[in-house]
Amino acid sequence: MSTLSEAYEDLPLDLQHIKPVDFASLEAVPDSHVWHDSSFGACSDEHEKSLVPVIDLEDSNATELIGKACETLGVFQLKNHGIPLSLIEEVKSEAARFFALSARQKLKALRSPGGATGYGIARITPFFSKYMWHEGFTIMGSPVDHVKELWPHDHERFCDVMVNYQKKMKVLAERLTRLIFKSLNISDEEISWLSSTSNDSGSASTVSAALQLNSYPPCPEPNQTMGLAPHTDTFLLTILHQTQTNGLQIFKDGSGWLPVPPVEGALVVNMGDLFHILTNARFPNVLHRVVVSGTQQRLSTAYFYGPPIDFILSPFSKVLNSAQAPHYRSVAVKEYVAIKAQNLEKALSFIRA
Ligand SMILES: C=C1C[C@]23C[C@@]1(O)CC[C@H]2[C@@]12CCC[C@@](C)(C(=O)O1)[C@H]2[C@@H]3C(=O)O
Ligand SMILES: O=C(O)CCC(=O)C(=O)O
Ligand SMILES: [Fe+2]
């Protein structure tokens, strides 16, 4: 097995955990989507200034600033990231074009039960008793097979934009990963998989990557439901673009839920489970969720990035001080993906050393 798509084939979902409802037809939140107050936890608004740092990638201290943000909150916003704003706008407008289609049309691109890509609800859905106010489109490489079902004569624009965005995201994710390793004093030679994937040659060394388009339609009763339930991301890091509609929140021990307000032109970068494992829990795998708006649609685009699916990772000996034992055993990326898909937030406890 060598691709992320194949890794998900053995982890099929039921159709009821794939198919979104027709949000446009709902005038109230149906019981299936009502989340009780106790499952919410209020979001703190006492911090006028967001605690999440905004870092300029061109700053001469970027490595230190990013290293510190990864270690404290596990999330930061990135300016001057080199991704053309025109491309980000195109991705947003193509995503909006897709989500604006009728429910009947969108279902033509529905993810299959054993599939990893296509239209559907969040993969974490079966772990919760209620559904989320969310629909998504997962892309790995070219989305052409799904999109030609929707727009037989006009699929090129959507596909070109998404493929181009993934290429640019991969370069940025690689740059950030190198810089983060540097902040931990880990040299390029010690991360062989990263160098062997840079030239894009050979499927055996293809990184694990996916692009997720998320839509949270305006909701008639926004306090009754949840956009995306609390979760951590599985891979090394996630690079997220969010539109100007608020909603993303992170959980910080001692502070509770904190907003991550949209910053024009910036991308949100958060640490996932694999970085948490590699750093022996020095980097938090930040818990986050999305709440919805009563008036505005929220769109976001998340790029998930990790080592090749067959890569075996274990905590870096360099990050362990002499008195510290590794918290986690070695695990292949594909094994961890399977454990996560079956156990969600308990996944890390399955690989505890
Ligand atoms: C590569 C992936 C990460 C993801 C599962 C997926 O196969 C594609 C969708 C991703 C997403 C987006 C919404 C939240 C999330 C937890 C989910 O259910 O699907 C993440 C997954 C993840 O990080 O494991
Ligand atoms: O929409 C958002 O801001 C968050 C999306 C997210 O957490 C994800 O796709 O994993
Ligand atoms: Fe996420």
Short mmCIF file of C-alpha atoms and ligand atoms in Angstrom, two decimals:
data_model
loop_
_atom_site.label_atom_id
_atom_site.label_comp_id
_atom_site.label_asym_id
_atom_site.label_seq_id
_atom_site.Cartn_x
_atom_site.Cartn_y
_atom_site.Cartn_z
CA MET A 1 0.00 0.00 0.00
CA SER A 2 1.43 3.39 -0.85
CA THR A 3 -1.27 6.03 -0.92
CA LEU A 4 -3.44 7.69 1.67
CA SER A 5 -6.56 6.93 -0.39
CA GLU A 6 -5.75 3.21 -0.21
CA ALA A 7 -5.26 3.45 3.56
CA TYR A 8 -8.90 4.52 3.93
CA GLU A 9 -10.26 1.68 1.75
CA ASP A 10 -10.06 -0.71 4.69
CA LEU A 11 -11.98 1.74 6.89
CA PRO A 12 -15.41 1.97 5.23
CA LEU A 13 -18.23 4.15 6.59
CA ASP A 14 -22.02 3.62 6.43
CA LEU A 15 -23.91 5.77 3.96
CA GLN A 16 -25.74 7.46 6.88
CA HIS A 17 -22.32 8.70 8.03
CA ILE A 18 -21.41 10.10 4.62
CA LYS A 19 -24.52 11.74 3.18
CA PRO A 20 -25.22 15.38 4.19
CA VAL A 21 -28.79 16.67 4.67
CA ASP A 22 -30.15 19.36 2.35
CA PHE A 23 -29.31 22.32 4.63
CA ALA A 24 -30.95 24.84 2.26
CA SER A 25 -34.36 23.24 2.84
CA LEU A 26 -34.23 23.45 6.67
CA GLU A 27 -36.06 26.23 8.51
CA ALA A 28 -35.15 24.93 11.96
CA VAL A 29 -32.46 22.65 13.35
CA PRO A 30 -33.79 19.06 13.22
CA ASP A 31 -33.37 16.95 16.37
CA SER A 32 -30.68 14.93 14.57
CA HIS A 33 -28.51 18.09 14.56
CA VAL A 34 -29.34 19.53 18.00
CA TRP A 35 -26.37 19.55 20.39
CA HIS A 36 -27.13 19.99 24.06
CA ASP A 37 -25.68 22.92 26.01
CA SER A 38 -23.56 20.64 28.18
CA SER A 39 -21.64 19.46 25.11
CA PHE A 40 -20.76 23.02 24.16
CA GLY A 41 -18.70 24.81 26.80
CA ALA A 42 -18.78 28.57 26.28
CA CYS A 43 -16.09 30.32 24.30
CA SER A 44 -14.14 32.86 26.29
CA ASP A 45 -14.35 36.40 24.94
CA GLU A 46 -12.31 37.93 27.74
CA HIS A 47 -9.23 38.14 25.54
CA GLU A 48 -9.72 41.18 23.35
CA LYS A 49 -6.56 40.31 21.54
CA SER A 50 -6.41 36.75 20.24
CA LEU A 51 -3.88 34.55 22.06
CA VAL A 52 -2.97 32.91 18.76
CA PRO A 53 0.16 34.68 17.45
CA VAL A 54 0.28 36.10 13.93
CA ILE A 55 3.77 35.37 12.54
CA ASP A 56 5.40 36.82 9.44
CA LEU A 57 7.22 34.04 7.56
CA GLU A 58 9.69 36.64 6.25
CA ASP A 59 10.55 37.81 9.80
CA SER A 60 14.21 37.16 10.60
CA ASN A 61 13.08 35.43 13.82
CA ALA A 62 10.40 33.31 12.10
CA THR A 63 12.02 29.98 13.09
CA GLU A 64 12.11 30.85 16.80
CA LEU A 65 8.64 32.43 16.77
CA ILE A 66 7.10 29.43 15.02
CA GLY A 67 8.97 26.98 17.28
CA LYS A 68 7.64 28.77 20.35
CA ALA A 69 4.05 28.88 19.02
CA CYS A 70 4.18 25.14 18.22
CA GLU A 71 5.33 24.39 21.73
CA THR A 72 2.88 26.61 23.61
CA LEU A 73 -0.48 26.59 21.82
CA GLY A 74 0.25 24.30 18.87
CA VAL A 75 -1.26 26.87 16.51
CA PHE A 76 -0.34 30.17 14.86
CA GLN A 77 -1.48 32.39 12.01
CA LEU A 78 0.95 32.93 9.14
CA LYS A 79 1.42 36.09 7.07
CA ASN A 80 3.68 36.51 4.06
CA HIS A 81 3.40 32.78 3.38
CA GLY A 82 4.03 33.10 -0.35
CA ILE A 83 0.67 31.65 -1.48
CA PRO A 84 -0.78 34.15 -4.00
CA LEU A 85 -3.92 35.77 -2.59
CA SER A 86 -5.45 35.48 -6.08
CA LEU A 87 -5.12 31.67 -5.88
CA ILE A 88 -6.68 31.61 -2.40
CA GLU A 89 -9.58 33.69 -3.79
CA GLU A 90 -10.02 31.28 -6.71
CA VAL A 91 -10.12 28.28 -4.37
CA LYS A 92 -12.71 30.07 -2.26
CA SER A 93 -14.88 30.97 -5.23
CA GLU A 94 -14.69 27.45 -6.75
CA ALA A 95 -15.57 25.98 -3.35
CA ALA A 96 -18.50 28.42 -3.05
CA ARG A 97 -19.62 27.44 -6.59
CA PHE A 98 -19.62 23.78 -5.58
CA PHE A 99 -21.47 24.20 -2.26
CA ALA A 100 -24.07 26.45 -3.93
CA LEU A 101 -25.21 23.55 -6.16
CA SER A 102 -28.50 21.85 -5.30
CA ALA A 103 -28.35 18.90 -2.89
CA ARG A 104 -29.29 16.59 -5.79
CA GLN A 105 -26.34 17.82 -7.84
CA LYS A 106 -23.82 17.61 -5.00
CA LEU A 107 -24.83 14.02 -4.29
CA LYS A 108 -23.43 13.10 -7.73
CA ALA A 109 -19.99 13.67 -6.18
CA LEU A 110 -20.78 11.71 -2.99
CA ARG A 111 -17.86 9.87 -1.34
CA SER A 112 -18.27 6.10 -1.65
CA PRO A 113 -18.41 4.02 1.58
CA GLY A 114 -14.83 2.76 1.12
CA GLY A 115 -13.64 5.98 -0.52
CA ALA A 116 -11.50 8.77 0.84
CA THR A 117 -12.47 11.54 -1.55
CA GLY A 118 -15.63 13.34 -2.63
CA TYR A 119 -18.60 15.11 -1.07
CA GLY A 120 -19.81 14.16 2.40
CA ILE A 121 -19.93 14.82 6.10
CA ALA A 122 -16.92 14.72 8.42
CA ARG A 123 -15.23 11.36 8.89
CA ILE A 124 -15.50 11.81 12.69
CA THR A 125 -19.35 11.80 12.56
CA PRO A 126 -19.88 8.21 13.84
CA PHE A 127 -18.19 9.13 17.15
CA PHE A 128 -20.95 11.60 18.07
CA SER A 129 -24.63 11.03 18.76
CA LYS A 130 -25.64 14.13 16.77
CA TYR A 131 -24.83 15.31 13.26
CA MET A 132 -22.88 18.48 12.52
CA TRP A 133 -23.95 21.59 10.61
CA HIS A 134 -21.30 20.94 8.02
CA GLU A 135 -20.66 19.57 4.56
CA GLY A 136 -17.27 18.88 3.00
CA PHE A 137 -15.46 17.88 -0.15
CA THR A 138 -12.25 15.86 0.25
CA ILE A 139 -9.64 16.01 -2.51
CA MET A 140 -6.41 14.02 -2.91
CA GLY A 141 -4.66 15.07 -6.10
CA SER A 142 -7.03 15.62 -9.02
CA PRO A 143 -10.75 15.75 -8.18
CA VAL A 144 -11.65 15.15 -11.85
CA ASP A 145 -13.50 11.84 -11.34
CA HIS A 146 -15.97 13.50 -8.99
CA VAL A 147 -16.20 16.87 -10.69
CA LYS A 148 -16.91 15.59 -14.18
CA GLU A 149 -20.11 14.07 -12.78
CA LEU A 150 -21.18 17.61 -11.81
CA TRP A 151 -19.92 19.72 -14.65
CA PRO A 152 -19.27 17.36 -17.62
CA HIS A 153 -18.21 20.25 -19.89
CA ASP A 154 -16.82 22.64 -17.32
CA HIS A 155 -14.73 20.73 -14.81
CA GLU A 156 -11.30 22.04 -15.81
CA ARG A 157 -11.42 25.31 -13.91
CA PHE A 158 -12.29 23.63 -10.59
CA CYS A 159 -9.71 20.87 -11.08
CA ASP A 160 -6.87 23.19 -12.18
CA VAL A 161 -7.39 25.51 -9.23
CA MET A 162 -7.47 22.66 -6.68
CA VAL A 163 -4.43 20.87 -8.16
CA ASN A 164 -2.45 24.11 -8.31
CA TYR A 165 -3.39 24.99 -4.72
CA GLN A 166 -2.30 21.55 -3.45
CA LYS A 167 1.09 21.94 -5.21
CA LYS A 168 1.66 25.31 -3.57
CA MET A 169 0.44 24.02 -0.19
CA LYS A 170 2.85 21.08 -0.37
CA VAL A 171 5.79 23.44 -0.91
CA LEU A 172 4.68 25.61 2.02
CA ALA A 173 4.02 22.60 4.28
CA GLU A 174 7.50 21.26 3.48
CA ARG A 175 9.09 24.62 4.21
CA LEU A 176 7.26 24.88 7.53
CA THR A 177 8.14 21.31 8.48
CA ARG A 178 11.86 21.93 7.84
CA LEU A 179 11.73 25.16 9.79
CA ILE A 180 9.92 23.51 12.71
CA PHE A 181 12.48 20.67 12.79
CA LYS A 182 15.22 23.31 12.73
CA SER A 183 13.65 24.98 15.77
CA LEU A 184 14.06 21.59 17.51
CA ASN A 185 17.70 21.33 16.37
CA ILE A 186 16.86 18.41 14.09
CA SER A 187 18.83 18.51 10.86
CA ASP A 188 17.56 17.80 7.34
CA GLU A 189 19.57 14.54 7.27
CA GLU A 190 17.57 13.21 10.20
CA ILE A 191 14.31 13.61 8.29
CA SER A 192 15.13 11.50 5.25
CA TRP A 193 11.51 11.13 4.10
CA LEU A 194 11.20 14.87 3.67
CA SER A 195 14.18 15.16 1.32
CA SER A 196 13.17 12.08 -0.68
CA THR A 197 9.70 13.47 -1.38
CA SER A 198 10.71 16.98 -2.43
CA ASN A 199 11.21 16.17 -6.10
CA ASP A 200 7.85 14.39 -6.32
CA SER A 201 9.42 11.27 -7.85
CA GLY A 202 8.08 7.77 -7.28
CA SER A 203 4.84 6.82 -5.59
CA ALA A 204 6.61 5.02 -2.71
CA SER A 205 7.76 8.34 -1.30
CA THR A 206 4.57 10.34 -1.88
CA VAL A 207 3.67 12.37 1.18
CA SER A 208 0.28 11.88 2.81
CA ALA A 209 -1.75 14.93 1.88
CA ALA A 210 -5.38 15.91 1.45
CA LEU A 211 -7.33 19.06 0.76
CA GLN A 212 -10.64 19.46 2.55
CA LEU A 213 -13.18 22.09 1.47
CA ASN A 214 -15.51 22.82 4.39
CA SER A 215 -18.84 24.64 4.32
CA TYR A 216 -20.95 25.63 7.33
CA PRO A 217 -24.23 26.99 5.96
CA PRO A 218 -25.95 29.85 7.84
CA CYS A 219 -28.05 28.24 10.55
CA PRO A 220 -31.55 29.34 11.70
CA GLU A 221 -30.64 28.46 15.33
CA PRO A 222 -26.84 28.66 15.55
CA ASN A 223 -26.69 28.08 19.32
CA GLN A 224 -28.47 24.75 18.96
CA THR A 225 -25.91 23.01 16.82
CA MET A 226 -22.22 22.37 16.17
CA GLY A 227 -20.31 23.11 12.95
CA LEU A 228 -17.45 20.70 13.50
CA ALA A 229 -17.16 18.74 16.75
CA PRO A 230 -14.00 18.98 18.89
CA HIS A 231 -11.17 16.99 17.30
CA THR A 232 -7.45 16.97 16.70
CA ASP A 233 -6.08 16.62 13.18
CA THR A 234 -4.36 13.34 12.41
CA PHE A 235 -1.29 14.31 10.37
CA LEU A 236 1.83 16.43 11.04
CA LEU A 237 0.32 19.83 10.42
CA THR A 238 -2.73 21.46 8.88
CA ILE A 239 -2.71 24.71 6.90
CA LEU A 240 -6.14 26.31 6.95
CA HIS A 241 -7.65 29.21 5.09
CA GLN A 242 -10.84 30.62 6.64
CA THR A 243 -13.20 33.21 5.19
CA GLN A 244 -14.20 36.29 7.19
CA THR A 245 -16.96 34.40 9.07
CA ASN A 246 -15.86 33.59 12.65
CA GLY A 247 -16.29 30.10 14.04
CA LEU A 248 -12.96 28.34 14.62
CA GLN A 249 -12.06 27.84 18.29
CA ILE A 250 -9.17 26.07 20.02
CA PHE A 251 -9.17 24.52 23.47
CA LYS A 252 -6.46 25.57 25.91
CA ASP A 253 -6.14 23.90 29.30
CA GLY A 254 -6.92 26.43 32.01
CA SER A 255 -8.55 28.90 29.59
CA GLY A 256 -11.21 26.83 27.81
CA TRP A 257 -12.35 27.57 24.25
CA LEU A 258 -10.63 30.50 22.56
CA PRO A 259 -11.54 32.02 19.19
CA VAL A 260 -9.15 32.05 16.23
CA PRO A 261 -10.47 35.17 14.45
CA PRO A 262 -9.94 35.44 10.69
CA VAL A 263 -6.96 37.65 9.75
CA GLU A 264 -7.13 38.92 6.17
CA GLY A 265 -4.62 37.09 3.98
CA ALA A 266 -3.29 34.90 6.81
CA LEU A 267 -3.32 31.10 7.01
CA VAL A 268 -3.89 29.19 10.28
CA VAL A 269 -1.29 26.48 10.93
CA ASN A 270 -1.98 23.87 13.61
CA MET A 271 -0.07 20.89 14.90
CA GLY A 272 -1.62 17.46 14.45
CA ASP A 273 -1.18 14.10 16.18
CA LEU A 274 1.92 13.06 14.21
CA PHE A 275 3.92 16.11 15.31
CA HIS A 276 2.74 15.46 18.87
CA ILE A 277 4.14 11.91 18.63
CA LEU A 278 7.43 12.94 16.97
CA THR A 279 8.08 15.59 19.64
CA ASN A 280 7.18 13.20 22.48
CA ALA A 281 4.18 15.39 23.38
CA ARG A 282 6.24 18.61 23.46
CA PHE A 283 3.93 20.05 20.78
CA PRO A 284 0.23 19.92 21.70
CA ASN A 285 -2.01 18.41 19.05
CA VAL A 286 -4.45 21.25 19.38
CA LEU A 287 -8.10 20.38 20.06
CA HIS A 288 -10.38 22.56 17.92
CA ARG A 289 -14.00 22.91 16.85
CA VAL A 290 -16.20 25.15 14.72
CA VAL A 291 -19.38 26.96 15.77
CA VAL A 292 -21.81 28.30 13.19
CA SER A 293 -23.31 31.66 12.26
CA GLY A 294 -26.97 32.61 12.05
CA THR A 295 -26.51 34.77 8.99
CA GLN A 296 -23.34 33.90 7.09
CA GLN A 297 -21.97 30.82 5.40
CA ARG A 298 -18.46 29.94 6.64
CA LEU A 299 -16.06 28.39 4.16
CA SER A 300 -12.67 26.98 5.04
CA THR A 301 -10.00 25.04 3.18
CA ALA A 302 -7.76 22.70 5.17
CA TYR A 303 -4.59 21.12 3.76
CA PHE A 304 -3.42 18.10 5.78
CA TYR A 305 0.23 17.13 5.44
CA GLY A 306 2.23 14.16 6.72
CA PRO A 307 5.03 11.72 5.87
CA PRO A 308 4.48 8.89 3.33
CA ILE A 309 1.90 6.38 4.52
CA ASP A 310 4.49 3.59 5.05
CA PHE A 311 6.84 5.79 7.06
CA ILE A 312 7.44 4.59 10.61
CA LEU A 313 7.67 7.35 13.15
CA SER A 314 8.68 7.44 16.79
CA PRO A 315 9.60 10.26 19.18
CA PHE A 316 12.87 11.92 18.14
CA SER A 317 15.65 10.99 20.58
CA LYS A 318 16.89 14.60 20.28
CA VAL A 319 13.75 15.97 21.90
CA LEU A 320 14.00 13.56 24.83
CA ASN A 321 16.15 14.81 27.65
CA SER A 322 18.25 12.20 29.48
CA ALA A 323 15.65 11.65 32.20
CA GLN A 324 12.75 11.28 29.80
CA ALA A 325 11.39 8.07 28.34
CA PRO A 326 9.47 8.04 25.05
CA HIS A 327 5.72 8.39 25.63
CA TYR A 328 4.86 6.62 22.37
CA ARG A 329 6.01 3.48 20.58
CA SER A 330 6.97 3.42 16.90
CA VAL A 331 4.02 3.45 14.57
CA ALA A 332 3.60 3.50 10.78
CA VAL A 333 1.54 6.41 9.46
CA LYS A 334 -1.00 4.02 7.93
CA GLU A 335 -1.34 2.12 11.23
CA TYR A 336 -1.96 5.36 13.10
CA VAL A 337 -4.52 6.51 10.49
CA ALA A 338 -6.40 3.23 11.03
CA ILE A 339 -6.22 3.50 14.85
CA LYS A 340 -7.48 7.10 14.68
CA ALA A 341 -10.32 6.26 12.30
CA GLN A 342 -11.52 3.58 14.73
CA ASN A 343 -10.86 5.28 18.08
CA LEU A 344 -10.75 9.05 17.51
CA GLU A 345 -9.46 10.89 20.61
CA LYS A 346 -8.43 7.63 22.31
CA ALA A 347 -6.02 6.86 19.43
CA LEU A 348 -2.88 8.10 21.19
CA SER A 349 -3.55 5.87 24.19
CA PHE A 350 -3.25 2.84 21.85
CA ILE A 351 0.36 3.68 21.03
CA ARG A 352 1.48 4.75 24.49
CA ALA A 353 4.89 3.20 25.29
C1 LIG B 1 -6.74 13.19 5.25
C2 LIG B 1 -7.78 13.35 6.02
C3 LIG B 1 -7.77 14.11 7.30
C4 LIG B 1 -9.22 14.07 7.74
C5 LIG B 1 -9.66 12.75 7.20
C6 LIG B 1 -9.12 12.81 5.78
O1 LIG B 1 -9.18 11.59 5.16
C7 LIG B 1 -9.88 13.81 4.94
C8 LIG B 1 -10.73 14.73 5.76
C9 LIG B 1 -10.04 15.19 7.04
C10 LIG B 1 -11.04 15.63 8.09
C11 LIG B 1 -11.58 17.06 7.87
C12 LIG B 1 -12.58 17.39 8.99
C13 LIG B 1 -12.05 16.98 10.38
C14 LIG B 1 -11.45 15.56 10.34
C15 LIG B 1 -11.09 15.06 11.75
C16 LIG B 1 -12.42 14.67 9.61
O2 LIG B 1 -13.33 14.05 10.08
O3 LIG B 1 -12.12 14.68 8.27
C17 LIG B 1 -10.28 15.55 9.39
C18 LIG B 1 -9.50 14.23 9.24
C19 LIG B 1 -8.29 14.02 10.13
O4 LIG B 1 -7.51 14.93 10.43
O5 LIG B 1 -8.13 12.85 10.50
O1 LIG B 2 -13.41 25.16 9.37
C1 LIG B 2 -12.48 25.25 10.14
O2 LIG B 2 -12.05 26.33 10.50
C2 LIG B 2 -11.81 24.04 10.73
C3 LIG B 2 -11.78 22.86 9.82
C4 LIG B 2 -11.07 21.71 10.45
O3 LIG B 2 -10.83 21.68 11.63
C5 LIG B 2 -10.68 20.58 9.61
O4 LIG B 2 -10.99 20.56 8.40
O5 LIG B 2 -10.03 19.66 10.17
FE FE B 3 -9.42 20.07 12.07
#
